[in-house]
């Protein structure tokens, strides 16, 4: 069945009145008592070529029947998602009012364990677990969102021999703070990332 065209009320919802949830592999939005389907996992590509950044039968298998992780943006206009059920994952966002969907990353033998949106919904942080190292990636949405091109990665952090616990929060629209736990030394280090400057700073090492 075709996706219904969102009403004007749905296009600019009050964030406190909406909720994103998953049902049978479909991301949905709940507006008061109304539920609307936004994106189905089975409708995403089955194969992906990371060299071209496009769907291709010559690429890696990424077919999934559900989403592993998802998060609604503070302004309730975007849902970030990570596919589940395959060895390799796709990371993307969907624009809720228009249903426009963008694949923003391909994870080789990896998956997103948590998302964190900036307060202004301009940046998206993701903790990524891979066979190599845990990584924190931050994506920037172009402005205005309706004319968005694929977001670009602005920061990447993969601490060697450490495991990110990703107790992350945004101090403001541009400063992401998160903790990294070293399994070897049992040391917890608090990191701060300035997404505008691309700087990484150790805020506080504690046990």
XYZ file of N, CA, C and O in Angstrom:
828
model
N 0.839 -1.190 0.000
C 0.000 0.000 0.000
C 0.880 1.248 0.000
O 1.920 1.277 0.661
N 0.503 2.282 -0.737
C 1.313 3.503 -0.762
C 1.301 4.212 0.576
O 0.317 4.153 1.325
N 2.398 4.873 0.892
C 2.492 5.615 2.145
C 1.593 6.844 2.079
O 1.638 7.592 1.104
N 0.753 7.079 3.072
C -0.148 8.239 3.032
C 0.634 9.540 3.100
O 1.680 9.620 3.729
N 0.121 10.547 2.402
C 0.748 11.863 2.441
C 0.517 12.506 3.802
O -0.623 12.550 4.278
N 1.571 12.978 4.464
C 1.384 13.547 5.799
C 0.583 14.837 5.746
O 0.678 15.609 4.814
N -0.217 15.058 6.762
C -1.002 16.279 6.845
C -0.098 17.422 7.290
O 1.042 17.218 7.691
N -0.615 18.643 7.231
C 0.171 19.790 7.680
C 0.498 19.678 9.159
O 1.587 20.050 9.598
N -0.411 19.142 9.941
C -0.160 18.979 11.368
C 0.988 18.006 11.607
O 1.803 18.185 12.506
N 1.084 16.959 10.784
C 2.151 15.989 10.926
C 3.482 16.552 10.456
O 4.536 16.146 10.908
N 3.435 17.487 9.513
C 4.672 18.031 8.960
C 5.434 18.854 9.980
O 6.655 18.924 9.939
N 4.735 19.476 10.910
C 5.399 20.283 11.942
C 4.808 19.941 13.303
O 4.157 20.759 13.934
N 5.015 18.707 13.767
C 4.406 18.298 15.030
C 5.108 18.912 16.224
O 6.273 19.279 16.154
N 4.383 19.037 17.320
C 5.023 19.428 18.572
C 5.760 18.213 19.105
O 5.159 17.159 19.281
N 7.089 18.308 19.343
C 7.869 17.126 19.746
C 7.315 16.400 20.958
O 7.417 15.184 21.054
N 6.708 17.140 21.898
C 6.215 16.480 23.103
C 4.971 15.644 22.831
O 4.523 14.885 23.690
N 4.390 15.769 21.638
C 3.170 15.039 21.335
C 3.411 13.817 20.464
O 2.464 13.139 20.076
N 4.667 13.532 20.128
C 4.945 12.446 19.203
C 5.883 11.427 19.833
O 6.604 11.708 20.782
N 5.855 10.233 19.251
C 6.709 9.151 19.713
C 7.055 8.274 18.517
O 6.201 7.988 17.674
N 8.317 7.847 18.433
C 8.737 6.908 17.401
C 8.846 5.520 18.016
O 9.343 5.359 19.132
N 8.388 4.518 17.281
C 8.487 3.142 17.764
C 8.573 2.203 16.565
O 8.346 2.599 15.414
N 8.919 0.949 16.836
C 9.040 -0.049 15.774
C 8.011 -1.150 15.999
O 7.810 -1.612 17.113
N 7.382 -1.545 14.905
C 6.400 -2.622 14.968
C 6.546 -3.486 13.727
O 6.378 -3.000 12.597
N 6.906 -4.752 13.913
C 7.070 -5.697 12.806
C 8.033 -5.172 11.742
O 7.778 -5.292 10.534
N 9.129 -4.585 12.193
C 10.138 -4.105 11.246
C 9.794 -2.812 10.555
O 10.452 -2.433 9.566
N 8.788 -2.094 11.047
C 8.370 -0.813 10.456
C 8.508 0.285 11.499
O 7.988 0.150 12.613
N 9.223 1.355 11.149
C 9.289 2.522 12.022
C 7.996 3.307 11.876
O 7.559 3.608 10.761
N 7.401 3.640 13.023
C 6.137 4.360 13.008
C 6.213 5.554 13.942
O 7.038 5.611 14.851
N 5.323 6.502 13.705
C 5.177 7.658 14.576
C 3.782 7.638 15.183
O 2.807 7.314 14.508
N 3.727 7.993 16.457
C 2.435 8.090 17.132
C 2.163 9.563 17.430
O 2.906 10.220 18.148
N 1.110 10.104 16.828
C 0.688 11.487 17.045
C -0.596 11.452 17.862
O -1.662 11.113 17.333
N -0.507 11.760 19.145
C -1.663 11.603 20.021
C -2.189 10.173 19.881
O -1.533 9.242 20.272
N -3.340 9.985 19.275
C -3.913 8.653 19.133
C -3.732 8.087 17.730
O -4.188 6.975 17.439
N -3.046 8.807 16.838
C -2.864 8.364 15.459
C -1.498 7.736 15.276
O -0.479 8.264 15.732
N -1.439 6.598 14.599
C -0.189 5.929 14.282
C 0.028 5.950 12.770
O -0.883 5.636 12.009
N 1.237 6.325 12.364
C 1.541 6.460 10.935
C 2.831 5.716 10.626
O 3.847 5.899 11.306
N 2.814 4.870 9.593
C 4.004 4.149 9.158
C 4.942 5.107 8.442
O 4.522 5.905 7.594
N 6.252 5.028 8.761
C 7.245 5.926 8.170
C 8.210 5.188 7.257
O 8.450 5.597 6.124
N 8.772 4.064 7.726
C 9.797 3.369 6.945
C 9.836 1.894 7.330
O 9.861 1.558 8.513
N 9.855 1.018 6.311
C 9.942 -0.422 6.537
C 11.350 -0.905 6.225
O 11.930 -0.534 5.196
N 11.895 -1.739 7.088
C 13.256 -2.247 6.884
C 13.367 -3.056 5.599
O 14.388 -3.010 4.909
N 12.323 -3.809 5.264
C 12.372 -4.646 4.067
C 12.381 -3.810 2.783
O 12.671 -4.332 1.708
N 12.073 -2.529 2.877
C 12.095 -1.666 1.705
C 13.456 -1.064 1.415
O 13.646 -0.387 0.400
N 14.423 -1.301 2.302
C 15.771 -0.790 2.108
C 16.571 -1.746 1.227
O 16.169 -2.893 1.023
N 17.715 -1.295 0.690
C 18.496 -2.155 -0.211
C 18.921 -3.465 0.437
O 19.201 -3.531 1.632
N 18.981 -4.528 -0.390
C 19.462 -5.829 0.067
C 20.982 -5.938 -0.063
O 21.604 -6.744 0.637
N 21.556 -5.149 -0.970
C 23.000 -5.154 -1.195
C 23.498 -3.711 -1.272
O 22.778 -2.823 -1.748
N 24.732 -3.495 -0.818
C 25.278 -2.133 -0.796
C 26.753 -2.153 -1.168
O 27.520 -2.977 -0.672
N 27.123 -1.225 -2.072
C 28.516 -1.080 -2.488
C 29.091 0.153 -1.807
O 28.759 1.283 -2.186
N 29.943 -0.010 -0.804
C 30.481 1.161 -0.092
C 31.418 2.009 -0.935
O 31.642 3.175 -0.622
N 31.962 1.451 -2.014
C 32.868 2.241 -2.867
C 32.108 3.282 -3.678
O 32.646 4.345 -3.995
N 30.866 2.979 -4.013
C 30.041 3.936 -4.763
C 28.990 4.602 -3.892
O 28.387 5.588 -4.304
N 28.776 4.041 -2.697
C 27.749 4.595 -1.822
C 26.352 4.425 -2.380
O 25.505 5.303 -2.248
N 26.115 3.267 -3.016
C 24.816 3.034 -3.642
C 24.474 1.548 -3.595
O 25.347 0.693 -3.407
N 23.188 1.259 -3.774
C 22.739 -0.126 -3.827
C 23.305 -0.800 -5.067
O 23.329 -0.210 -6.161
N 23.792 -2.038 -4.911
C 24.357 -2.783 -6.035
C 24.372 -4.259 -5.694
O 24.758 -4.653 -4.587
N 23.953 -5.100 -6.658
C 23.968 -6.535 -6.423
C 25.383 -7.075 -6.299
O 25.584 -8.207 -5.845
N 26.375 -6.292 -6.711
C 27.770 -6.694 -6.577
C 28.346 -6.301 -5.217
O 29.520 -6.563 -4.946
N 27.533 -5.673 -4.366
C 28.010 -5.206 -3.079
C 27.818 -6.230 -1.974
O 27.562 -7.414 -2.214
N 27.906 -5.748 -0.739
C 27.757 -6.598 0.439
C 26.276 -6.764 0.783
O 25.479 -5.844 0.606
N 25.947 -7.929 1.315
C 24.572 -8.174 1.721
C 24.209 -7.407 2.978
O 24.912 -7.488 3.984
N 23.130 -6.634 2.909
C 22.685 -5.822 4.053
C 21.196 -5.992 4.310
O 20.584 -5.190 5.012
N 20.606 -7.037 3.737
C 19.163 -7.239 3.880
C 18.792 -7.388 5.352
O 19.482 -8.058 6.117
N 17.722 -6.747 5.738
C 17.272 -6.799 7.132
C 15.753 -6.741 7.185
O 15.110 -6.130 6.327
N 15.204 -7.385 8.188
C 13.757 -7.380 8.381
C 13.334 -6.478 9.518
O 12.140 -6.355 9.798
N 14.308 -5.874 10.190
C 13.980 -4.993 11.306
C 15.109 -3.986 11.485
O 16.158 -4.087 10.862
N 14.867 -3.012 12.347
C 15.878 -2.023 12.695
C 16.490 -2.398 14.039
O 15.791 -2.720 14.991
N 17.812 -2.348 14.091
C 18.504 -2.703 15.325
C 18.388 -1.580 16.352
O 18.180 -1.804 17.542
N 18.575 -0.343 15.874
C 18.559 0.838 16.737
C 17.907 1.980 15.981
O 18.055 2.081 14.760
N 17.201 2.857 16.679
C 16.638 4.049 16.045
C 16.456 5.120 17.102
O 16.411 4.841 18.307
N 16.366 6.374 16.652
C 16.200 7.491 17.593
C 15.543 8.662 16.876
O 15.959 9.061 15.781
N 14.534 9.228 17.508
C 13.825 10.391 16.983
C 14.577 11.656 17.344
O 15.040 11.815 18.476
N 14.700 12.574 16.401
C 15.391 13.837 16.664
C 14.559 14.714 17.590
O 13.334 14.571 17.669
N 15.194 15.649 18.309
C 14.452 16.511 19.242
C 13.331 17.320 18.583
O 12.323 17.612 19.226
N 13.513 17.686 17.308
C 12.455 18.452 16.638
C 11.406 17.549 15.994
O 10.485 18.038 15.326
N 11.551 16.228 16.174
C 10.576 15.237 15.699
C 10.432 15.207 14.187
O 9.426 14.737 13.662
N 11.458 15.666 13.472
C 11.400 15.673 12.011
C 12.242 14.574 11.379
O 12.106 14.304 10.187
N 13.124 13.956 12.156
C 14.019 12.928 11.627
C 14.039 11.714 12.536
O 13.927 11.835 13.750
N 14.211 10.546 11.936
C 14.489 9.335 12.700
C 15.796 8.760 12.173
O 15.937 8.492 10.968
N 16.759 8.600 13.070
C 17.997 7.917 12.720
C 17.784 6.422 12.911
O 17.103 6.008 13.848
N 18.375 5.602 12.041
C 18.152 4.160 12.130
C 19.397 3.375 11.741
O 20.268 3.844 11.020
N 19.455 2.165 12.271
C 20.499 1.198 11.927
C 19.796 -0.128 11.667
O 18.971 -0.565 12.465
N 20.113 -0.757 10.525
C 19.454 -2.008 10.192
C 19.990 -3.149 11.043
O 21.118 -3.118 11.519
N 19.183 -4.166 11.239
C 19.588 -5.329 12.025
C 19.263 -6.607 11.287
O 18.418 -6.642 10.396
N 19.943 -7.679 11.652
C 19.649 -8.972 11.055
C 20.633 -9.411 9.999
O 20.536 -10.502 9.460
N 21.620 -8.564 9.685
C 22.632 -8.911 8.701
C 24.017 -8.762 9.324
O 24.178 -8.162 10.387
N 25.030 -9.345 8.662
C 26.403 -9.215 9.153
C 26.862 -7.772 9.053
O 27.549 -7.247 9.930
N 26.462 -7.120 7.971
C 26.822 -5.719 7.741
C 25.570 -4.861 7.887
O 24.466 -5.284 7.534
N 25.742 -3.661 8.401
C 24.599 -2.774 8.648
C 24.662 -1.519 7.792
O 25.740 -1.061 7.405
N 23.492 -0.967 7.547
C 23.375 0.371 6.973
C 22.910 1.320 8.069
O 22.104 0.954 8.922
N 23.429 2.539 8.035
C 23.000 3.599 8.942
C 22.345 4.672 8.093
O 22.849 5.025 7.025
N 21.239 5.203 8.561
C 20.569 6.213 7.767
C 19.637 7.078 8.583
O 19.514 6.931 9.807
N 18.988 7.985 7.906
C 17.975 8.848 8.509
C 16.799 8.951 7.548
O 16.952 8.811 6.335
N 15.637 9.160 8.114
C 14.444 9.367 7.308
C 13.794 10.666 7.763
O 13.674 10.926 8.960
N 13.417 11.494 6.791
C 12.715 12.746 7.063
C 11.244 12.425 7.243
O 10.573 11.983 6.299
N 10.737 12.585 8.450
C 9.404 12.108 8.801
C 8.296 12.695 7.920
O 7.465 11.952 7.390
N 8.227 14.021 7.716
C 7.103 14.546 6.932
C 7.078 14.058 5.492
O 6.007 13.780 4.947
N 8.247 13.940 4.844
C 8.282 13.585 3.428
C 8.603 12.121 3.174
O 8.461 11.649 2.042
N 9.086 11.399 4.198
C 9.536 10.002 4.090
C 10.821 9.867 3.264
O 11.195 8.754 2.897
N 11.474 10.965 2.964
C 12.740 10.877 2.226
C 13.770 10.167 3.091
O 13.974 10.521 4.255
N 14.426 9.169 2.524
C 15.339 8.326 3.274
C 16.740 8.434 2.715
O 16.939 8.426 1.488
N 17.728 8.541 3.604
C 19.118 8.690 3.213
C 19.975 7.656 3.936
O 19.911 7.550 5.163
N 20.751 6.895 3.192
C 21.767 6.031 3.784
C 23.009 6.882 3.991
O 23.525 7.484 3.049
N 23.500 6.969 5.218
C 24.627 7.849 5.505
C 25.897 7.087 5.867
O 26.963 7.685 5.971
N 25.794 5.762 6.049
C 27.006 5.011 6.363
C 26.776 3.528 6.120
O 25.642 3.036 6.180
N 27.880 2.828 5.829
C 27.886 1.376 5.704
C 28.856 0.844 6.740
O 29.994 1.313 6.854
N 28.423 -0.136 7.540
C 29.248 -0.677 8.607
C 29.624 -2.114 8.281
O 28.777 -3.002 8.253
N 30.912 -2.337 8.015
C 31.404 -3.672 7.725
C 31.538 -4.437 9.032
O 32.321 -4.077 9.904
N 30.765 -5.489 9.180
C 30.751 -6.302 10.393
C 30.609 -5.424 11.637
O 31.294 -5.600 12.640
N 29.716 -4.459 11.549
C 29.515 -3.549 12.671
C 28.064 -3.149 12.803
O 27.227 -3.433 11.934
N 27.760 -2.473 13.915
C 26.398 -2.021 14.157
C 26.405 -0.846 15.121
O 27.355 -0.653 15.880
N 25.350 -0.056 15.079
C 25.182 1.066 15.992
C 24.541 0.553 17.279
O 23.525 -0.140 17.241
N 25.148 0.902 18.399
C 24.577 0.499 19.687
C 23.794 1.630 20.339
O 22.978 1.374 21.227
N 24.038 2.880 19.925
C 23.305 4.011 20.498
C 23.446 5.229 19.602
O 24.492 5.446 18.986
N 22.378 6.018 19.531
C 22.377 7.310 18.842
C 22.213 8.423 19.866
O 21.608 8.224 20.918
N 22.721 9.602 19.531
C 22.487 10.793 20.358
C 22.374 12.000 19.432
O 23.340 12.367 18.753
N 21.205 12.620 19.407
C 20.971 13.809 18.589
C 21.394 15.059 19.361
O 21.197 15.143 20.566
N 21.932 16.035 18.646
C 22.207 17.330 19.273
C 20.885 18.027 19.545
O 19.863 17.726 18.908
N 20.847 18.972 20.504
C 19.581 19.637 20.854
C 18.887 20.298 19.677
O 17.654 20.318 19.612
N 19.667 20.831 18.740
C 19.074 21.498 17.587
C 18.774 20.575 16.423
O 18.336 21.039 15.366
N 19.025 19.272 16.580
C 18.782 18.260 15.542
C 19.662 18.459 14.313
O 19.328 17.976 13.229
N 20.786 19.154 14.471
C 21.695 19.386 13.355
C 22.801 18.349 13.270
O 23.412 18.166 12.213
N 23.094 17.687 14.386
C 24.165 16.696 14.424
C 23.660 15.403 15.040
O 22.811 15.417 15.951
N 24.195 14.303 14.538
C 23.826 12.980 15.032
C 25.093 12.224 15.395
O 25.982 12.049 14.567
N 25.190 11.789 16.647
C 26.320 10.981 17.092
C 25.882 9.526 17.178
O 24.737 9.229 17.542
N 26.803 8.624 16.831
C 26.505 7.201 16.873
C 27.684 6.443 17.456
O 28.825 6.667 17.041
N 27.401 5.584 18.419
C 28.426 4.657 18.899
C 28.340 3.422 18.027
O 27.273 2.824 17.875
N 29.475 3.038 17.455
C 29.515 1.924 16.514
C 30.461 0.856 17.031
O 31.625 1.142 17.330
N 29.965 -0.358 17.134
C 30.794 -1.506 17.494
C 31.143 -2.280 16.239
O 30.261 -2.643 15.457
N 32.438 -2.504 16.029
C 32.904 -3.263 14.883
C 33.840 -4.366 15.361
O 34.185 -4.448 16.539
N 34.269 -5.195 14.428
C 35.197 -6.263 14.766
C 36.558 -5.687 15.142
O 37.363 -6.368 15.780
N 36.831 -4.459 14.752
C 38.123 -3.832 15.033
C 38.068 -3.029 16.330
O 38.417 -3.516 17.398
N 37.607 -1.786 16.249
C 37.582 -0.905 17.410
C 36.220 -0.246 17.559
O 35.528 -0.003 16.565
N 35.827 0.092 18.785
C 34.619 0.909 18.950
C 34.882 2.292 18.387
O 35.993 2.812 18.463
N 33.869 2.875 17.792
C 34.028 4.158 17.118
C 32.857 5.057 17.442
O 31.727 4.603 17.548
N 33.130 6.326 17.617
C 32.079 7.327 17.717
C 32.141 8.186 16.461
O 33.174 8.763 16.149
N 31.041 8.206 15.739
C 30.980 9.022 14.532
C 29.893 10.079 14.701
O 28.871 9.836 15.338
N 30.135 11.239 14.128
C 29.183 12.337 14.209
C 28.860 12.791 12.791
O 29.762 13.056 11.993
N 27.582 12.868 12.485
C 27.135 13.269 11.153
C 26.453 14.632 11.245
O 25.753 14.917 12.212
N 26.673 15.435 10.233
C 26.051 16.766 10.178
C 24.982 16.799 9.100
O 25.215 16.373 7.976
N 23.814 17.293 9.448
C 22.762 17.466 8.466
C 22.921 18.821 7.801
O 23.185 19.814 8.476
N 22.760 18.833 6.484
C 22.863 20.091 5.757
C 21.665 20.971 6.097
O 20.673 20.527 6.656
N 21.753 22.232 5.715
C 20.719 23.202 6.047
C 20.230 23.864 4.752
O 21.046 24.359 3.978
N 18.928 23.888 4.464
C 17.845 23.354 5.316
C 17.687 21.853 5.127
O 18.069 21.315 4.088
N 17.120 21.170 6.115
C 17.000 19.713 6.035
C 16.219 19.217 4.827
O 16.531 18.192 4.264
N 15.192 19.963 4.405
C 14.371 19.498 3.285
C 15.176 19.389 1.992
O 14.828 18.648 1.098
N 16.242 20.167 1.878
C 17.088 20.139 0.685
C 18.400 19.423 0.970
O 19.399 19.648 0.316
N 18.347 18.530 1.936
C 19.551 17.904 2.441
C 20.233 17.018 1.408
O 19.591 16.292 0.665
N 21.543 17.123 1.356
C 22.352 16.148 0.649
C 22.884 15.194 1.716
O 22.675 15.388 2.909
N 23.579 14.159 1.302
C 24.047 13.183 2.285
C 24.898 13.860 3.346
O 25.845 14.569 3.032
N 24.582 13.644 4.612
C 25.395 14.239 5.673
C 26.837 13.754 5.591
O 27.111 12.687 5.075
N 27.746 14.535 6.093
C 29.150 14.132 6.060
C 29.632 13.855 7.475
O 29.154 14.443 8.439
N 30.570 12.925 7.579
C 31.155 12.631 8.878
C 32.091 13.778 9.250
O 32.962 14.160 8.481
N 31.919 14.338 10.443
C 32.783 15.437 10.869
C 33.783 15.003 11.928
O 34.800 15.654 12.125
N 33.513 13.924 12.628
C 34.438 13.470 13.672
C 34.383 11.959 13.778
O 33.331 11.349 13.606
N 35.536 11.368 14.048
C 35.591 9.920 14.259
C 36.572 9.648 15.381
O 37.659 10.220 15.405
N 36.181 8.780 16.291
C 37.028 8.512 17.446
C 37.014 7.024 17.730
O 35.964 6.454 17.979
N 38.181 6.372 17.673
C 38.269 4.954 17.969
C 39.428 4.692 18.903
O 40.553 4.536 18.461
N 39.210 4.681 20.223
C 40.300 4.504 21.176
C 40.866 3.090 21.128
O 40.127 2.114 21.202
N 42.151 2.954 20.981
C 42.771 1.641 20.929
C 42.732 0.972 22.296
O 42.952 1.611 23.320
N 42.453 -0.339 22.285
C 42.445 -1.158 23.503
C 41.466 -0.641 24.551
O 41.656 -0.840 25.732
N 40.451 0.060 24.124
C 39.468 0.577 25.053
C 38.065 0.267 24.534
O 37.863 0.027 23.348
N 37.122 0.313 25.432
C 35.739 0.052 25.064
C 34.894 1.254 25.438
O 34.827 1.649 26.596
N 34.259 1.845 24.455
C 33.449 3.033 24.708
C 32.140 2.641 25.377
O 31.412 1.781 24.881
N 31.850 3.252 26.508
C 30.568 3.027 27.169
C 29.496 3.975 26.642
O 28.317 3.750 26.837
N 29.934 5.035 25.987
C 29.033 5.967 25.313
C 27.911 6.486 26.199
O 26.745 6.489 25.822
N 28.268 6.914 27.404
C 27.300 7.630 28.235
C 27.292 9.075 27.729
O 27.807 9.979 28.371
N 26.724 9.260 26.562
C 26.914 10.512 25.834
C 25.779 11.501 26.075
O 24.629 11.128 26.275
N 26.156 12.772 26.052
C 25.157 13.836 26.058
C 25.772 15.040 25.360
O 26.986 15.195 25.300
N 24.919 15.879 24.827
C 25.366 17.103 24.161
C 25.334 18.239 25.166
O 24.283 18.536 25.739
N 26.478 18.865 25.409
C 26.547 19.996 26.327
C 25.814 21.194 25.740
O 25.191 21.977 26.455
N 25.913 21.341 24.432
C 25.130 22.333 23.700
C 25.011 21.806 22.281
O 25.190 20.619 22.043
N 24.704 22.680 21.328
C 24.503 22.219 19.956
C 25.771 21.708 19.297
O 25.699 21.048 18.253
N 26.951 22.003 19.867
C 28.195 21.685 19.176
C 29.194 20.881 20.002
O 30.233 20.491 19.481
N 28.927 20.634 21.273
C 29.868 19.924 22.134
C 29.255 18.595 22.585
O 28.242 18.567 23.279
N 29.885 17.483 22.156
C 29.461 16.158 22.576
C 30.404 15.649 23.659
O 31.625 15.715 23.515
N 29.843 15.140 24.742
C 30.633 14.595 25.852
C 30.271 13.116 26.011
O 29.096 12.756 25.995
N 31.297 12.268 26.131
C 31.033 10.853 26.355
C 32.203 10.225 27.100
O 33.302 10.775 27.151
N 31.950 9.068 27.695
C 32.975 8.400 28.492
C 33.477 7.158 27.788
O 32.752 6.514 27.026
N 34.738 6.844 28.039
C 35.372 5.661 27.463
C 35.948 4.831 28.595
O 36.701 5.340 29.429
N 35.597 3.570 28.635
C 36.077 2.682 29.688
C 37.138 1.735 29.144
O 36.919 1.040 28.154
N 38.304 1.714 29.758
C 39.388 0.825 29.377
C 39.246 -0.480 30.140
O 39.349 -0.510 31.370
N 39.029 -1.565 29.403
C 38.910 -2.868 30.049
C 40.244 -3.314 30.637
O 40.285 -4.082 31.595
N 41.334 -2.819 30.069
C 42.660 -3.232 30.523
C 43.062 -2.556 31.827
O 43.607 -3.180 32.740
N 42.793 -1.248 31.936
C 43.221 -0.498 33.125
C 42.075 -0.157 34.059
O 42.301 0.357 35.155
N 40.833 -0.422 33.636
C 39.641 -0.073 34.400
C 39.537 1.437 34.606
O 38.910 1.911 35.554
N 40.170 2.187 33.721
C 40.138 3.645 33.800
C 39.024 4.191 32.914
O 38.857 3.761 31.781
N 38.250 5.123 33.460
C 37.196 5.785 32.696
C 37.663 7.189 32.339
O 38.025 7.975 33.220
N 37.674 7.479 31.059
C 38.089 8.793 30.588
C 36.908 9.505 29.953
O 36.205 8.922 29.125
N 36.684 10.741 30.352
C 35.606 11.543 29.786
C 36.173 12.391 28.657
O 37.113 13.169 28.857
N 35.603 12.223 27.470
C 36.057 12.949 26.287
C 35.045 14.014 25.892
O 33.844 13.875 26.119
N 35.560 15.045 25.281
C 34.734 16.134 24.766
C 35.111 16.382 23.312
O 36.288 16.492 22.983
N 34.108 16.441 22.445
C 34.333 16.685 21.025
C 33.644 17.983 20.617
O 32.446 18.153 20.843
N 34.402 18.885 20.041
C 33.860 20.118 19.469
C 33.639 19.855 17.984
O 34.597 19.738 17.222
N 32.383 19.752 17.556
C 32.112 19.375 16.176
C 32.414 20.497 15.188
O 32.599 20.242 13.998
N 32.462 21.725 15.662
C 32.799 22.831 14.772
C 34.298 22.872 14.485
O 34.723 23.093 13.350
N 35.106 22.653 15.531
C 36.547 22.709 15.377
C 37.156 21.341 15.062
O 38.293 21.256 14.605
N 36.397 20.276 15.334
C 36.932 18.939 15.131
C 37.950 18.533 16.169
O 38.776 17.649 15.941
N 37.909 19.183 17.349
C 38.888 18.920 18.405
C 38.392 17.829 19.353
O 37.208 17.758 19.684
N 39.342 16.995 19.818
C 39.075 15.996 20.842
C 39.832 16.396 22.088
O 41.035 16.653 22.037
N 39.163 16.444 23.215
C 39.817 16.840 24.459
C 39.465 15.855 25.569
O 38.314 15.427 25.682
N 40.464 15.494 26.369
C 40.206 14.699 27.555
C 39.739 15.626 28.651
O 40.468 16.537 29.056
N 38.530 15.400 29.138
C 37.970 16.291 30.146
C 38.363 15.865 31.560
O 38.745 16.674 32.385
N 38.271 14.526 31.825
C 38.536 14.079 33.194
C 38.787 12.575 33.228
O 37.870 11.792 32.991
N 40.016 12.132 33.538
C 40.265 10.697 33.710
C 40.041 10.296 35.172
O 40.623 10.867 36.071
N 39.191 9.327 35.412
C 38.900 8.874 36.780
C 38.794 7.372 36.790
O 38.668 6.720 35.768
N 38.809 6.808 38.011
C 38.577 5.367 38.166
C 37.150 5.152 38.685
O 36.653 5.928 39.430
